[in-house]
Structure formats: structure tokens, C-alpha cells
Coordinates of C-alpha atoms in Angstrom, one line a residue:
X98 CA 106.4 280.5 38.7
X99 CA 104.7 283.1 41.0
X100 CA 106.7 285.4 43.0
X101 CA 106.9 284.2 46.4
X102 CA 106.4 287.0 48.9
X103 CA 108.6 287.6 52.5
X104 CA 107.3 289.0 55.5
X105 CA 109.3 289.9 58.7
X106 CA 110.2 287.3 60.9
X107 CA 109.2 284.9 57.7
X108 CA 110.8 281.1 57.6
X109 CA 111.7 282.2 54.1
X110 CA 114.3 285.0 55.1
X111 CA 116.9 282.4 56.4
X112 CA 116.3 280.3 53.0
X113 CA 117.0 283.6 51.3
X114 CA 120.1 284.4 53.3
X115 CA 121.0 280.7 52.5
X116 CA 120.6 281.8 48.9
X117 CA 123.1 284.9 49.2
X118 CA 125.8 283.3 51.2
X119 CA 125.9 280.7 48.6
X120 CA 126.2 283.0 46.2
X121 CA 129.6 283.6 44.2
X122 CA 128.6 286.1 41.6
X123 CA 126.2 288.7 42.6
X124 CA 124.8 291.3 40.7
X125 CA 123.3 294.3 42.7
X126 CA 120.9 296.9 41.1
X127 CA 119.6 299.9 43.7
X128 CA 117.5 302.6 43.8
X129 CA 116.4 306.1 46.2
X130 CA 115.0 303.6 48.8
X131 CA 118.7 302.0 50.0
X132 CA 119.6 305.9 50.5
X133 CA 116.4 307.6 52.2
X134 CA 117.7 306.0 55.4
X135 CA 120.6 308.7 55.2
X136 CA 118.0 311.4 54.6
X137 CA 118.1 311.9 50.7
X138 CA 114.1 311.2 49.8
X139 CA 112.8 309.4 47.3
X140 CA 111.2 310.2 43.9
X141 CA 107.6 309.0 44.2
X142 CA 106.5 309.1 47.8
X143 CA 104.8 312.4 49.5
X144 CA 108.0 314.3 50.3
X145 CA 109.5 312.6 47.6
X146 CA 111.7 314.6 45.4
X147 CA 109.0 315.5 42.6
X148 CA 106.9 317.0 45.2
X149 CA 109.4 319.1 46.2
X150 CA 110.8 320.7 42.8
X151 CA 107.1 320.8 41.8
X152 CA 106.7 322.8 45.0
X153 CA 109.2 324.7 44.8
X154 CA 109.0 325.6 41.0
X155 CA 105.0 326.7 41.6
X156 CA 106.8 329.3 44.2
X157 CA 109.1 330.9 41.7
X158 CA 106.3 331.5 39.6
X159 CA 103.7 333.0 41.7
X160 CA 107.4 335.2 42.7
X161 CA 107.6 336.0 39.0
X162 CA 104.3 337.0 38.3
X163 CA 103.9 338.9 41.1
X164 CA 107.1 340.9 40.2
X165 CA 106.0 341.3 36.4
X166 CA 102.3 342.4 37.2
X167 CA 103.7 345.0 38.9
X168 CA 106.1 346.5 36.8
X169 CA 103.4 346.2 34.3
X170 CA 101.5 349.1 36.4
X171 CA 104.4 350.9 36.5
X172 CA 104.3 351.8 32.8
X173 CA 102.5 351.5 29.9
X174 CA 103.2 348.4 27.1
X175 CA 101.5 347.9 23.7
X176 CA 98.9 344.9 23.0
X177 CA 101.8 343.0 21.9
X178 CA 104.2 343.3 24.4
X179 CA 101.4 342.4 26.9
X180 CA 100.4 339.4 24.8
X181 CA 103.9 338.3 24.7
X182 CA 104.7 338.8 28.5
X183 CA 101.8 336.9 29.3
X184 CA 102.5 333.7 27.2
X185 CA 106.2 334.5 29.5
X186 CA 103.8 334.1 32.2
X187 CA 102.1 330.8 31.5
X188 CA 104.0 327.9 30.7
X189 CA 102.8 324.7 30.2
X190 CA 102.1 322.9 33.6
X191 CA 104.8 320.2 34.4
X192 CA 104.2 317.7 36.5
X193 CA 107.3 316.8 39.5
X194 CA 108.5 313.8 36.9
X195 CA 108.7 316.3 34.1
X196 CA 111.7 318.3 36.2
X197 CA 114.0 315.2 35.6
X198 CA 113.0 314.8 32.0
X199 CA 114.1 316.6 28.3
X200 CA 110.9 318.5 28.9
X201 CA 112.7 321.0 31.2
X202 CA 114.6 322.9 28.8
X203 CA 111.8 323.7 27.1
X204 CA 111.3 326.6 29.5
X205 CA 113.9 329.0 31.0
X206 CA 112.0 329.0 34.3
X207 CA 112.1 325.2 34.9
X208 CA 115.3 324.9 33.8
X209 CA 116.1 327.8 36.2
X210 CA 114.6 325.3 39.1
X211 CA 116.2 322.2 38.5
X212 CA 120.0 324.2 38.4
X213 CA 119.0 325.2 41.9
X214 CA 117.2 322.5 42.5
X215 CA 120.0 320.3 41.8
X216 CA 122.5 322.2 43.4
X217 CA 120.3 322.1 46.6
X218 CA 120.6 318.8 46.8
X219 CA 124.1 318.5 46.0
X220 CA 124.7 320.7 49.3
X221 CA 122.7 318.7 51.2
X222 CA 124.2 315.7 50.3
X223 CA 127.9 316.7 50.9
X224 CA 126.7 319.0 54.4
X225 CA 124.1 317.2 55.9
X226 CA 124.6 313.2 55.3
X227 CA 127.6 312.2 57.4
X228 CA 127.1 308.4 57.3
X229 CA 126.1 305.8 54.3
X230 CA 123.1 303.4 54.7
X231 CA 123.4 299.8 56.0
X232 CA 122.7 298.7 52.3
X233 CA 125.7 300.7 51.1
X234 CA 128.4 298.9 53.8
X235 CA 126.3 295.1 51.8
X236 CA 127.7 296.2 48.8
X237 CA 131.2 297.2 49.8
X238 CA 130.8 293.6 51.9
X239 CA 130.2 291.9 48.5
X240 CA 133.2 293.5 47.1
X241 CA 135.6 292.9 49.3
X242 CA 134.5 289.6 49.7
X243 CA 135.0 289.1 45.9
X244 CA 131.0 288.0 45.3
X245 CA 130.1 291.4 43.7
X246 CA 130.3 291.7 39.8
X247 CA 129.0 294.9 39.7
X248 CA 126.2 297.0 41.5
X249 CA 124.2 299.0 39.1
X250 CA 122.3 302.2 40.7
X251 CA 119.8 304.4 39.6
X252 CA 121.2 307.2 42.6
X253 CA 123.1 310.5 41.6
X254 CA 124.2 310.6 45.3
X255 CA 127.8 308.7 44.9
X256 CA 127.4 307.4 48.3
X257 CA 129.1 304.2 46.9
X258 CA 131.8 306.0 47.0
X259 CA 132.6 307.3 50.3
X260 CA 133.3 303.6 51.0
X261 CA 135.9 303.4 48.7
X262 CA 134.0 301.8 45.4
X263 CA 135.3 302.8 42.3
X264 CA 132.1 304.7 39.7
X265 CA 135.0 305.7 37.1
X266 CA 133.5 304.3 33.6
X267 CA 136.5 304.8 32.4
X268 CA 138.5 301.5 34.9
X269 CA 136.1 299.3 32.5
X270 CA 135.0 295.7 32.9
X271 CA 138.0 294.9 36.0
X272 CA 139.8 291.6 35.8
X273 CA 137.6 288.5 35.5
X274 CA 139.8 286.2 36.9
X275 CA 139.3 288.3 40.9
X276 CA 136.7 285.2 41.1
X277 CA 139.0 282.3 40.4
X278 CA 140.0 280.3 43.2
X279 CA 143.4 280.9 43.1
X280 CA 142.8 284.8 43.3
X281 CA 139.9 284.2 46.3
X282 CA 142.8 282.5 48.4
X283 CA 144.7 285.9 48.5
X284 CA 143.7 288.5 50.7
X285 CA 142.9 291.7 49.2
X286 CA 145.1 294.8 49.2
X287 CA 145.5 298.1 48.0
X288 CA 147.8 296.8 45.2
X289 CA 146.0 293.9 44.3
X290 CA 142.8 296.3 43.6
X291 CA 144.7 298.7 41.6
X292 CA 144.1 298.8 37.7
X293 CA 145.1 295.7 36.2
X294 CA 145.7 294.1 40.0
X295 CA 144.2 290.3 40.0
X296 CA 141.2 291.7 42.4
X297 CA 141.0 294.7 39.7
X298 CA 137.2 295.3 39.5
X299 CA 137.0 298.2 37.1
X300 CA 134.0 300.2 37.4
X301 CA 132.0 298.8 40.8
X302 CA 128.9 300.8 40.7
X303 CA 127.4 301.9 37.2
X304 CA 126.0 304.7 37.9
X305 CA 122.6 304.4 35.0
X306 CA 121.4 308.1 35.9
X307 CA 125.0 310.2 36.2
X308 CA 126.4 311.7 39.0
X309 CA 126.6 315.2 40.9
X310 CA 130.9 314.9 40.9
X311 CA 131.1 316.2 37.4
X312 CA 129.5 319.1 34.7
X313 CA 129.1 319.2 31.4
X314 CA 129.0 321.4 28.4
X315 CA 125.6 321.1 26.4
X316 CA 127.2 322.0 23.4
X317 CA 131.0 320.2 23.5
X318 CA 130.4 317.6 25.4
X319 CA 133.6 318.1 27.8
X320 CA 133.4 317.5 31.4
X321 CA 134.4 319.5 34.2
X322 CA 134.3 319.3 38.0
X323 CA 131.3 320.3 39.7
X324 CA 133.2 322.9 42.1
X325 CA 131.8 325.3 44.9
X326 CA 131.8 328.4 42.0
X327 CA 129.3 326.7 39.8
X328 CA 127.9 325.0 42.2
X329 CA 126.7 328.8 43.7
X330 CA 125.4 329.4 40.6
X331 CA 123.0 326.6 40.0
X332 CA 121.8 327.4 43.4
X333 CA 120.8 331.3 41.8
X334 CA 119.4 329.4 38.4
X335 CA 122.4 330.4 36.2
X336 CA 124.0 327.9 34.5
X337 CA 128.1 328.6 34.1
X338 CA 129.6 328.7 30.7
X339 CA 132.0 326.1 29.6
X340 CA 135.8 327.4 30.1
X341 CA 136.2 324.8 27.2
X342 CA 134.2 326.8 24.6
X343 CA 135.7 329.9 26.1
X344 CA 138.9 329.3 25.4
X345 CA 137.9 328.0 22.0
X346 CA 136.0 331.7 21.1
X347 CA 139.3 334.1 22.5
X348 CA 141.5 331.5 20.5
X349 CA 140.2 332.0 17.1
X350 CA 139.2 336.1 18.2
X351 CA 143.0 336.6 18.6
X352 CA 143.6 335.0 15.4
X353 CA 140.9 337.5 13.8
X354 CA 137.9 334.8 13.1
X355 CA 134.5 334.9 13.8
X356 CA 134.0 333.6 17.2
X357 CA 132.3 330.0 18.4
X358 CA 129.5 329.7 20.7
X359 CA 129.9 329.1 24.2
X360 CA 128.1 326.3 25.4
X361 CA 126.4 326.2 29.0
X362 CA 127.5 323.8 31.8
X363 CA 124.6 321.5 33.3
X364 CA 124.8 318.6 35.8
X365 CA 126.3 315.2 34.3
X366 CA 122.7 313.8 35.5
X367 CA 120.3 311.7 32.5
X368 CA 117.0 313.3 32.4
X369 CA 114.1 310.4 31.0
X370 CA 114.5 310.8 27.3
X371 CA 118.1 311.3 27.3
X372 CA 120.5 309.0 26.1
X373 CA 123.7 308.3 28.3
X374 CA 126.7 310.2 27.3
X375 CA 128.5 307.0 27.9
X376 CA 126.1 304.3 26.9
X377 CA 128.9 302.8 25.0
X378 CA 131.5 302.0 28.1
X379 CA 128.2 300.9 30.1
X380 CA 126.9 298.8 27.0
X381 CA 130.8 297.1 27.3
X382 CA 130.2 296.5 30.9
X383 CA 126.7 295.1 30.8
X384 CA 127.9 292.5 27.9
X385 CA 131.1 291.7 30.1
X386 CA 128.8 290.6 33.0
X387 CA 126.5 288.8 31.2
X388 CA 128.9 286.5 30.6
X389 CA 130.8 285.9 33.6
X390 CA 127.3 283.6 34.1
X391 CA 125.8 285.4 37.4
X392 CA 124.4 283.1 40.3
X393 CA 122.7 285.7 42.0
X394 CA 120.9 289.2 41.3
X395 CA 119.7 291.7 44.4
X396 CA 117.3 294.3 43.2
X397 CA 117.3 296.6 46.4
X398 CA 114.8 299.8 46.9
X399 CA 113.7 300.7 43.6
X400 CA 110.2 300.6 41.9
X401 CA 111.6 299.3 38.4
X402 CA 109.4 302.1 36.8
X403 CA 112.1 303.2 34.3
X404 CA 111.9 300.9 31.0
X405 CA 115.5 301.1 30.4
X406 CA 115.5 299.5 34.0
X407 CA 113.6 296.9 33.2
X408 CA 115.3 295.5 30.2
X409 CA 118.5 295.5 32.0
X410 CA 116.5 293.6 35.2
X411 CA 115.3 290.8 32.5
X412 CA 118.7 290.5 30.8
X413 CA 120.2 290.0 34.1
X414 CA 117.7 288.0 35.6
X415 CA 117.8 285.4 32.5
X416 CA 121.7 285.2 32.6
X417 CA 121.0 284.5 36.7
X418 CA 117.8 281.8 35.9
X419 CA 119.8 280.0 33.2
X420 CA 122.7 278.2 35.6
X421 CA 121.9 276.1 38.1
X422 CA 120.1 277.1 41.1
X423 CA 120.4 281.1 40.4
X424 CA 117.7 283.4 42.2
X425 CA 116.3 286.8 41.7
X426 CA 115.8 288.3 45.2
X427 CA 113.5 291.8 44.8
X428 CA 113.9 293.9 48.3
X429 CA 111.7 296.7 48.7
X430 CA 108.2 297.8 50.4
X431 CA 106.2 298.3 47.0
X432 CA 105.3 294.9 45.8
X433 CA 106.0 294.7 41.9
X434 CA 103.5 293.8 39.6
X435 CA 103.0 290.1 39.1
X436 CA 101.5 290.7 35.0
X437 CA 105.1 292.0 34.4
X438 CA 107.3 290.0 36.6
X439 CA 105.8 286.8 37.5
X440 CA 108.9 284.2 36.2
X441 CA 111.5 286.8 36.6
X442 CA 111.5 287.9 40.3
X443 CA 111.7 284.5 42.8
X444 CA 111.7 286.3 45.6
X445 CA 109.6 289.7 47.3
X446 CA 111.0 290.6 50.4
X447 CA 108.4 293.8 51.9
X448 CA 111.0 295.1 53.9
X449 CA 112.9 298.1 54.3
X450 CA 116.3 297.5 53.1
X451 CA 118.5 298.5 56.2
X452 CA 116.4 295.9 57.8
X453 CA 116.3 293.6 55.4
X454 CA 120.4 294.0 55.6
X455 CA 119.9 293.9 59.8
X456 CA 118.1 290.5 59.4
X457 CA 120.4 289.0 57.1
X458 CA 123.5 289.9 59.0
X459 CA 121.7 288.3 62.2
X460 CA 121.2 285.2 60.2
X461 CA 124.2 284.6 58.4
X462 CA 126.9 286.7 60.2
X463 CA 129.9 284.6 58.4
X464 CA 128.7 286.7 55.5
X465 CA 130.6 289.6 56.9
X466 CA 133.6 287.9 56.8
X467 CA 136.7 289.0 54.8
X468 CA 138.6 287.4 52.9
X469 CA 141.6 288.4 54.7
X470 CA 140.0 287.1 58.2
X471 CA 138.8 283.3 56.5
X472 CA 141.5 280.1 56.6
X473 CA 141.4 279.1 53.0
X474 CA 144.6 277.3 53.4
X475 CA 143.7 274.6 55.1
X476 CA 146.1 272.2 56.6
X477 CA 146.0 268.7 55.2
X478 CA 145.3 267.0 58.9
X479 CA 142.6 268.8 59.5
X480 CA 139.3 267.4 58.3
X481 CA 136.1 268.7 57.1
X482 CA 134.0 268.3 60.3
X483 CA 136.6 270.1 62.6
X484 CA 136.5 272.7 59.8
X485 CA 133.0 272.6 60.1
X486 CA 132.3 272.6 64.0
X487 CA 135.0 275.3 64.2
X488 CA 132.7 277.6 62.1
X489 CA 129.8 276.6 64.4
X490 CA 127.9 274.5 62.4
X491 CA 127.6 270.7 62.6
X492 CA 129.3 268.3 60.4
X493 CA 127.1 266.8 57.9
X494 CA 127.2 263.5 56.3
X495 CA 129.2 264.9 53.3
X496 CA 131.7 266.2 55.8
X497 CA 132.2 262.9 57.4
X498 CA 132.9 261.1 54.7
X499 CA 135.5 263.4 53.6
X500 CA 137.0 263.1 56.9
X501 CA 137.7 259.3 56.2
X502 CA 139.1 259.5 53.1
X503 CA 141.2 262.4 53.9
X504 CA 142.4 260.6 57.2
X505 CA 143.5 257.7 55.0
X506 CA 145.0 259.6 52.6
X507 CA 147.2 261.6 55.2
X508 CA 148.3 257.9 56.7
X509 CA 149.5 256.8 53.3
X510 CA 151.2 259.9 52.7
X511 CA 152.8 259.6 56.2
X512 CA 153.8 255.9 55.2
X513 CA 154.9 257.1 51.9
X514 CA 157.0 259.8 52.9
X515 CA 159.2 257.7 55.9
X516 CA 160.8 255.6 53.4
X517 CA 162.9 257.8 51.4
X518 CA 164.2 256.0 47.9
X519 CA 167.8 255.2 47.3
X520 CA 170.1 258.3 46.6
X521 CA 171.9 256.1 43.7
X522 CA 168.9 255.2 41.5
X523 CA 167.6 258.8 41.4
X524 CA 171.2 259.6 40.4
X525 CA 171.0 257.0 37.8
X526 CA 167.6 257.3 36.4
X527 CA 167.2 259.5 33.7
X528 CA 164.2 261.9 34.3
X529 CA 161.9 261.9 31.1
X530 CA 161.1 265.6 30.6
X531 CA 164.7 266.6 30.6
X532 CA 164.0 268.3 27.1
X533 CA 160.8 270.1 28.6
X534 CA 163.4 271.3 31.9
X535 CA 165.9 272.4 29.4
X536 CA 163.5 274.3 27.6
X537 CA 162.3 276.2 30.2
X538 CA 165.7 277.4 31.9
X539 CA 166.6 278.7 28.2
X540 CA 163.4 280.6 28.0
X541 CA 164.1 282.2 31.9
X542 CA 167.8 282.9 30.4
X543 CA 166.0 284.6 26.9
X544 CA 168.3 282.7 25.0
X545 CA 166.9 280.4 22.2
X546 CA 167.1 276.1 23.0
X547 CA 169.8 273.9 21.1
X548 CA 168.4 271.3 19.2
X549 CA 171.7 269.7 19.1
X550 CA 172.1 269.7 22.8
X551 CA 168.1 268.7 23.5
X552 CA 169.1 265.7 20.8
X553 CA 171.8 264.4 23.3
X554 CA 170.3 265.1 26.7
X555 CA 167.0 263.6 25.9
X556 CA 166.8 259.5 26.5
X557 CA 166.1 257.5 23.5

């Protein structure tokens, strides 16, 4: 089936916000583009983010070079010193996509850039973007609305989590029954969401590419907190050693060993070629959701460039496509190629996601309702179409019908319920699950059941 694009003020969008309203388990995947509206560019556009390390790693050469020629005229070096300063002096050239790859520690001055060009954009983040994206408030929507599963992002930012959504890999899968209908009739609270809690959902937003809250030792693997000290030294192109490793090498020095080596802190961001340092607790996650049978999967502002991407989109996509009526909605202003997705991706919305958001909203405002706010205990004498023209849309045929039954049901129950039996013969008739009763009022007390006594009490 061929992807069926969206354009603005398209027929389609209401279908499509149909489609997510009817919705029960969604699955969210995001890239830069649900985040530029804050400010934070993208990767691949002009004044994208590889533009600008690019840019700014060609200045700190042409500042190198310039420093180094001139100390070179200042004295005298053999052929081999000048031979080695000038391989110093020409590095291989990278490309803005190799500054978030392996590739960059292959040189000490692009490595240099990306620990300030990291730290940059760290500061900028926490300084200069005081308010989160429409498409950030959708997802927190979703969750406390108990129709997110989990939102998977490509983003470092953490903007997720100035809302109040939990990234910690370490809260797991969450509580699988937060989407049975017992649990959706209770409103959500603080405790309820709390480890273990029956609206406990774990990890909210996987965060595929790291994060820009922690640091992490090259060499031992611990984490650390990304704090303002270290974070000044990214921004001069020094990494900060590992207090970890530290402590290890004046441990064993005291003792009179040989010391260890001290390992270097870097951001806890995944370069392209890099494996995650908890692909494990994500694998967990992925295989948890998979199951839960999703109806529903957003793909919201990214390119689906990145192969790991992809596989996780086509997994998703054929959990989604294999239950009844699931759809894969695609939301973003690059149309995706139809060789690699045609059968996958239902839907192309070419909007920008804010106003994709903005539209939807205008079309299905009940979406933005809480579950605190709805009336899912209904009373029994109210019928389906007052339920119905009381949330503003007409009853249909369905609802009518139920309104019958129910009505009679509610007479017989009235008629039912006037004439109260006897007091004697429910003092004389001898219940049949006396044994089952007995049972359970031994098990409240912890003491073990009387076989003797459950012989006697129970009617032959």
C-alpha cells in the first residue's frame, strides 16, 4: 500500500486525528525537528548542527596554523621536526557528520571541538530555551492520559524531562497493567506513578543517542554528573579526568603499587558507530513493548537516516500493522522515500510538528483531556446518547440501542429491588460456598482452614 500523503487544511488530518484519539497504545519516536521550534537546530539543514561544528572546527585550525607557522619563524627545527609538525597540521578533512561519529577521536583537534562544541550546546540549552515545544506537552498528554507506551528519541536535549517524564533506564519496562481498565478508571497521582505504582511507566522516553545530564569515563565506564566544572572545561577542549580512576591510582600508590591509568570523562552522548553503553536495558524495553501489541506508532520530526532507526521503526511498525486497524502516522516536512517505506508508513503528514500538534488539538480537543477531568464512572440511569450529546457529539445508532436495553434493564432492576425476600428463608437457606467463605476469613486471619470444621459447615 502506498503512503498516502497530508497536506494542510487536508480532509485526511481529521481521519488521522480520528486515528490517534482512538488510539490506546501509542508508540512515539522523535527526532531534532519536534525541538527546533525551541531554538536547538537540527542536524542536516543549512544552520543545522554539522554546519556549525564543521564551521567552527575549520576556525580552530586556520587559529592553529596560524599560531604554529609563526613560532616556526621564530626558531629554527630539523627536517623532521618540520615534517612531523606539518602532518600535526593536516588532518584528514571531516565532514560536519564525522563530528558525531567514532571518527573524532582519531584527532586531538576534533575531539578538542566537539568537547566545546558539546558543552556549547549544553549551555545553550539550559540558558537560553525557557519553554518545551508543542510536540513535547503531546507526549506528556499521552502519558498522563495512559495512551503512551513509550516515546523513543533520537534528541540529547532532555527536554522530556522538564515536563516531568522519567529518561532513567534504570525504572525499566513500568507496570503493564497502567493500561487495564480498572487502572484507566483511577485518576493519576504522584503515588500511583511512583516505582511499582499501578500507572508506574518505568522509563518514558528512551533516549537512543544519550544525554547531556551525565559523563563518562572512556576507560571505566562509571558515570558522573555533568556539573558546571567540567562542563567549563569542555567549553576550553579539555576533557576532565575521571575522580573514579583517580581515586583508584592514589589507592594502590599509598599501598606502594604501580599506579592505574586515569581514564578521561566525555559526554554520555553515542557517536554513529558506537554501541550503546546500555543497549541491554533498552533491548529489555524494546522486547517489553513489542508485546504489549501497539495500536498506534507517531514518528514525529526526524529523517529516519540512522539504520539502527530504521530497524526499530519496522519492528514497531509490524507489531502496530499486525492487530486490527493499527496505523503508522510519519509527521515531518521531508517526505520519506517510498522504495524504503512504501507498506510501513500509512500516513505522511508535510507539516511542521507544532502545527501538526495545533491542528490536531483544534480537531479533537477531548484529546487533551485527563484522566482525572473524564467521568468514567458512569451512573447506571444515564444512557449512552446523553453520555454522548453531553460530550458534544450526536448519538449514533449504536448509542441508541444501548439506551433501550440499558433503560429496560434499570426498570427490572428497579422492580427487582422493591420486593425484598423474606428475612426467614435467607436465615434458613444454607449458602453454598460456605467452605469457599471459611476459607478466605482463615487466610485474612493467617491461620491454616479446619478440614474437620469445613466437613461440618459445608451442606451435603
Amino acid at each position: 500500500m502506498s503512503i498516502i500523503q497530508v497536506e494542510k487544511k487536508d480532509k485526511q488530518l481529521q481521519n488521522i486525528a480520528n486515528i490517534v484519539a482512538s488510539a490506546k497504545k501509542a508508540i512515539v519516536v522523535t527526532g531534532a525537528g519536534i525541538s527546533t521550534n525551541c531554538g536547538i537546530p537540527d542536524f542536516r539543514s543549512q544552520n543545522g548542527l554539522y554546519n556549525l561544528i564543521k564551521s567552527q572546527h575549520d576556525q580552530t585550525r586556520s587559529q592553529a596554523s596560524s599560531v604554529r607557522s609563526s613560532s616556526r619563524l621564530l626558531r629554527s627545527s630539523s627536517a623532521s621536526s618540520r615534517s612531523q609538525c606539518d602532518l600535526t597540521l593536516s588532518p584528514r578533512k571531516l565532514k560536519g557528520k564525522d563530528f558525531f561519529s567514532s571518527d573524532v577521536w582519531n584527532d586531538p583537534t576534533s575531539t578538542s571541538t566537539f568537547y566545546s562544541f558539546i558543552a556549547s550546546l549544553r549551555k545553550k540549552i539550559r540558558d537560553e530555551v525557557e519553554q518545551v515545544a508543542a510536540a513535547h506537552h503531546f507526549i506528556k498528554m499521552l502519558r498522563d492520559c495512559r495512551r503512551l507506551v513509550r516515546c523513543y528519541t533520537q534528541n540529547i536535549d532532555g527536554l522530556e524531562t522538564r515536563l516531568g517524564l522519567c529518561a532513567d533506564l534504570h525504572r525499566g519496562k513500568g507496570n503493564r497493567g497502567r493500561f487495564a481498565r480498572k487502572s484507566m478508571e483511577m485518576p493519576r497521582s504522584r503515588a500511583s506513578s511512583l516505582p511499582g505504582g499501578i500507572a508506574d511507566g518505568g522509563c518514558e522516553v528512551v533516549q537512543l543517542h544519550g544525554d547531556l545530564r551525565s559523563m563518562r569515563c572512556e576507560l571505566c565506564r562509571t558515570m558522573c554528573e555533568f556539573d558546571q566544572s567540567r562542563e567549563s572545561l569542555l567549553l576550553n577542549g579539555t576533557a576532565p579526568e575521571c575522580q573514579f580512576c583517580q581515586s583508584q591510582d592514589r589507592g594502590r600508590r599509598n599501598q606502594g603499587k604501580r599506579g592505574t591509568t586515569i581514564g578521561s570523562l566525555r559526554p554520555n552522548i553515542v557517536l554513529y558507530g558506537e554501541e550503546h553503553p546500555s543497549a541491554d536495558a533498552i533491548g529489555a524495553i524494546t522486547t517489553h513493548d513489542l508485546a504489549l501489541c501497539p495500536d498506534m506508532l507517531l514518528i514525529l520530526g526526524t529523517s529516519l537516516h540512522v539504520h539502527g532507526l530504521k530497524v526499530l521503526v519496522r519492528e514497531f511498525a509490524k507489531a502496530v500493522h499486525s492487530g486490527a486497524g493499527g496505523k503508522v502516522v510519519f509527521v515531518n516536512l521531508t517526505k520519506p522515500p517510498e522504495s524504503v517505506w512504501k507498506g510501513i508508513i500509512d500516513y505522511w503528514v508535510a507539516m511542521d510538528c507544532d502545527e501538526w500538534i495545533n491542528t490536531l488539538h483544534h480537531d479533537r480537543p477531548d484529546l487533551w483531556q485527563i484522566q482525572s477531568e473524564l467521568d468514567f464512572r458512569v451512573k447506571k440511569n444515564q444512557s449512552p446518547a446523553t453520555r454522548a450529546s453531553k460530550a458534544g457529539s450526536p448519538p449514533t445508532k449504536a448509542d441508541r440501542k444501548g439506551a433501550s436495553s440499558e433503560g429496560k434493564k434499570n426498570n427490572l432492576t428497579r422492580m427487582t429491588t422493591t420486593v425484598a425476600p423474606p428475612a426467614a428463608k435467607i436465615k434458613q437457606k444454607r449458602p453454598r460456598n460456605t467452605m469457599v467463605e471459611i476459607q478466605i476469613n482463615h487466610q485474612k486471619e493467617n491461620t491454616r482452614p479446619v478440614k474437620q470444621k469445613l466437613k461440618l459447615d459445608t451442606p451435603r
